[in-house]
Amino acid sequence: MKFLSGILTSGMAILMLACNSGPSTEELSKPLTLAYQVPDTAQIPNGEEGEMIRYGRNLILNFPEYLGPEGSVGAYAGNKLNCSNCHLEGGTRPNGLNFFSSHARYPQFRAREGKILNLAERINNCIERPLNGKPIPLDSKEMNAMLSYMKWVSTGVETGKRVPGDDLPEIPLPTRPANPEKGALVYQKHCQRCHAQNGEGVLDSMGKKYLYPPLWGKSSYQPGSSMHRLIKHAAFVYGNMPYDIAKPGKPVLTPEEAFDVAAFVNDDRIHPRPYVDLSTSYPLIHHKPADFPIGPFDDPYPAEQHKFGPFGEIIEWQKKHRSAGK
Ligand code: HEC
Ligand code: HEC
């Protein structure tokens, strides 16, 4: 089946929202772009290669069944989060943490580890954090299957290149800090009906995987996961949540609401998460992203601002002071 082919990103949606959210002229003048089209699953070839692609897709859509805490292949992940809880529609949704160009962009330098990772190692990163697990063997059938699937998703994408719709949506950065109290109200209004009152989500009747994944608590992602960083989280939510009504290019929340709810969900003072040692993250401090809140920092901004923003001035500082090869 074919997911959301040829969806318009940003421009069109902003025109539609024009009456109630007052976009800037700059936003209005953005060109309309067509998102990259993932091949149809009906075109997955027969034979051994096709089998691996299908198995890989199945793993991305049903990870806990195979490699979760009670997985049939082995207990690798420490929670029941599914890859496709975040990599929406099996990593094929425009602006939804998709795998459009992933296979074409690895190996690449990763700041969090301070070294070059290949795609298999990057997959294991997500199994360790946010899935709170241990890496699966790089030469396992399961790893090869997921790589085969991602390669197939990226069919025709040139090595090293990005394609339209492959990133999270652009979100304007608020000029004030994100506000967890305001975010609590956004949560009640827009999120609680699915993600539940205490952010614990809802498991299916067999307890095998989530109908609505958890957003905090011991079964959710750990600190230091990309989803725990405010800009990433806000951009993901802005582009994709509430799940039933936000469509690629048609946000429901305002950027401020997305940042406020991200601040509420990721506020460690009120919402506990599994422990993780963050001391080895970003060994080169001048590679820390603006929204990574654990010091030391190379810039003059306090940890509080790295957590809640405003991020614009930090990013400006980083652009100005961080020169290549430092
Ligand atoms: C809680 C949400 C979440 C879950 C669950 C999750 N990931 Fe991720 N993953 C992310 C985020 C966020 C990124 C970073 C994307 C970015 O930097 O823009 C990411 C990045 C990746 C990337 C790199 C993509 C690229 O193009 O750079 C791969 C590959 C990946 N994840 C695979 C997986 C696999 C396989 C699973 C399941 C075993 C998984 N992820 C589970 C949130 C998640
Ligand atoms: C109609 C139900 C619904 C609503 C409302 C909703 N979500 Fe979701 N959300 C989902 C589903 C379903 C998924 C997982 C998608 C999948 O597995 O295909 C998800 C995934 C997520 C994820 C990534 C997975 C994880 O556990 O970290 C985040 C973050 C998230 N939602 C945040 C929010 C926020 C914040 C709101 C409110 C602004 C919201 N959602 C509203 C249904 C909903």
Coordinates of C-alpha atoms and ligand atoms in Angstrom, one line a residue, residues 81 84-86 88 190-191 193-195 211-215 221 227 233 236-237 241-244 253 261, ligand 2:
L81 CA 8.4 1.2 22.1
S84 CA 7.3 3.2 14.0
N85 CA 5.9 4.9 17.1
C86 CA 8.4 7.6 16.1
L88 CA 5.8 7.1 11.5
H190 CA -4.6 17.9 22.6
C191 CA -2.7 14.8 23.8
R193 CA -7.1 11.5 25.1
C194 CA -4.6 9.2 23.5
H195 CA -1.3 9.3 25.5
L211 CA -1.8 1.6 20.6
Y212 CA -0.6 5.0 22.0
P213 CA 3.0 5.1 23.1
P214 CA 4.1 6.5 26.5
L215 CA 5.6 10.0 26.6
Y221 CA 12.5 7.0 26.2
M227 CA 13.0 13.0 21.5
H233 CA 10.4 17.0 20.1
F236 CA 8.0 16.3 15.6
V237 CA 4.8 17.2 17.5
M241 CA 0.4 15.4 16.5
P242 CA -2.4 15.2 17.4
Y243 CA -2.0 12.0 15.4
D244 CA -5.5 11.8 13.9
L253 CA -0.7 23.3 17.2
V261 CA 3.9 20.8 25.4
Ligands
HEC2 C1 -5.5 10.5 18.3 C2 -4.5 10.0 19.2 C3 -3.3 10.9 19.5 C4 -3.2 12.2 20.0 C5 -4.4 13.1 20.3 C6 -1.8 12.5 20.1 N1 -1.1 11.4 19.8 FE1 1.0 11.3 19.9 N2 0.9 9.5 19.1 C7 -0.2 8.8 18.7 C8 0.1 7.5 18.1 C9 -0.8 6.5 17.6 C10 1.5 7.5 18.1 C11 2.4 6.4 17.5 C12 2.2 6.3 16.0 C13 2.4 4.9 15.5 O1 2.9 4.0 16.2 O2 2.2 4.7 14.3 C14 2.0 8.7 18.7 C15 3.3 9.1 18.9 C16 3.8 10.2 19.6 C17 5.2 10.5 19.9 C18 6.4 9.6 19.6 C19 6.4 8.3 20.4 C20 6.8 8.5 21.8 O3 6.2 7.7 22.6 O4 7.6 9.3 22.2 C21 5.2 11.6 20.6 C22 6.4 12.3 21.2 C23 3.8 12.1 20.7 N3 3.0 11.2 20.0 C24 3.4 13.3 21.3 C25 2.1 13.8 21.3 C26 1.7 15.1 21.8 C27 2.7 16.0 22.5 C28 0.4 15.2 21.6 C29 -0.5 16.4 21.9 C30 -0.1 17.6 21.2 C31 -0.1 14.0 20.9 N4 1.0 13.1 20.8 C32 -1.4 13.7 20.6 C33 -1.5 9.2 18.9 C34 -1.9 10.4 19.4

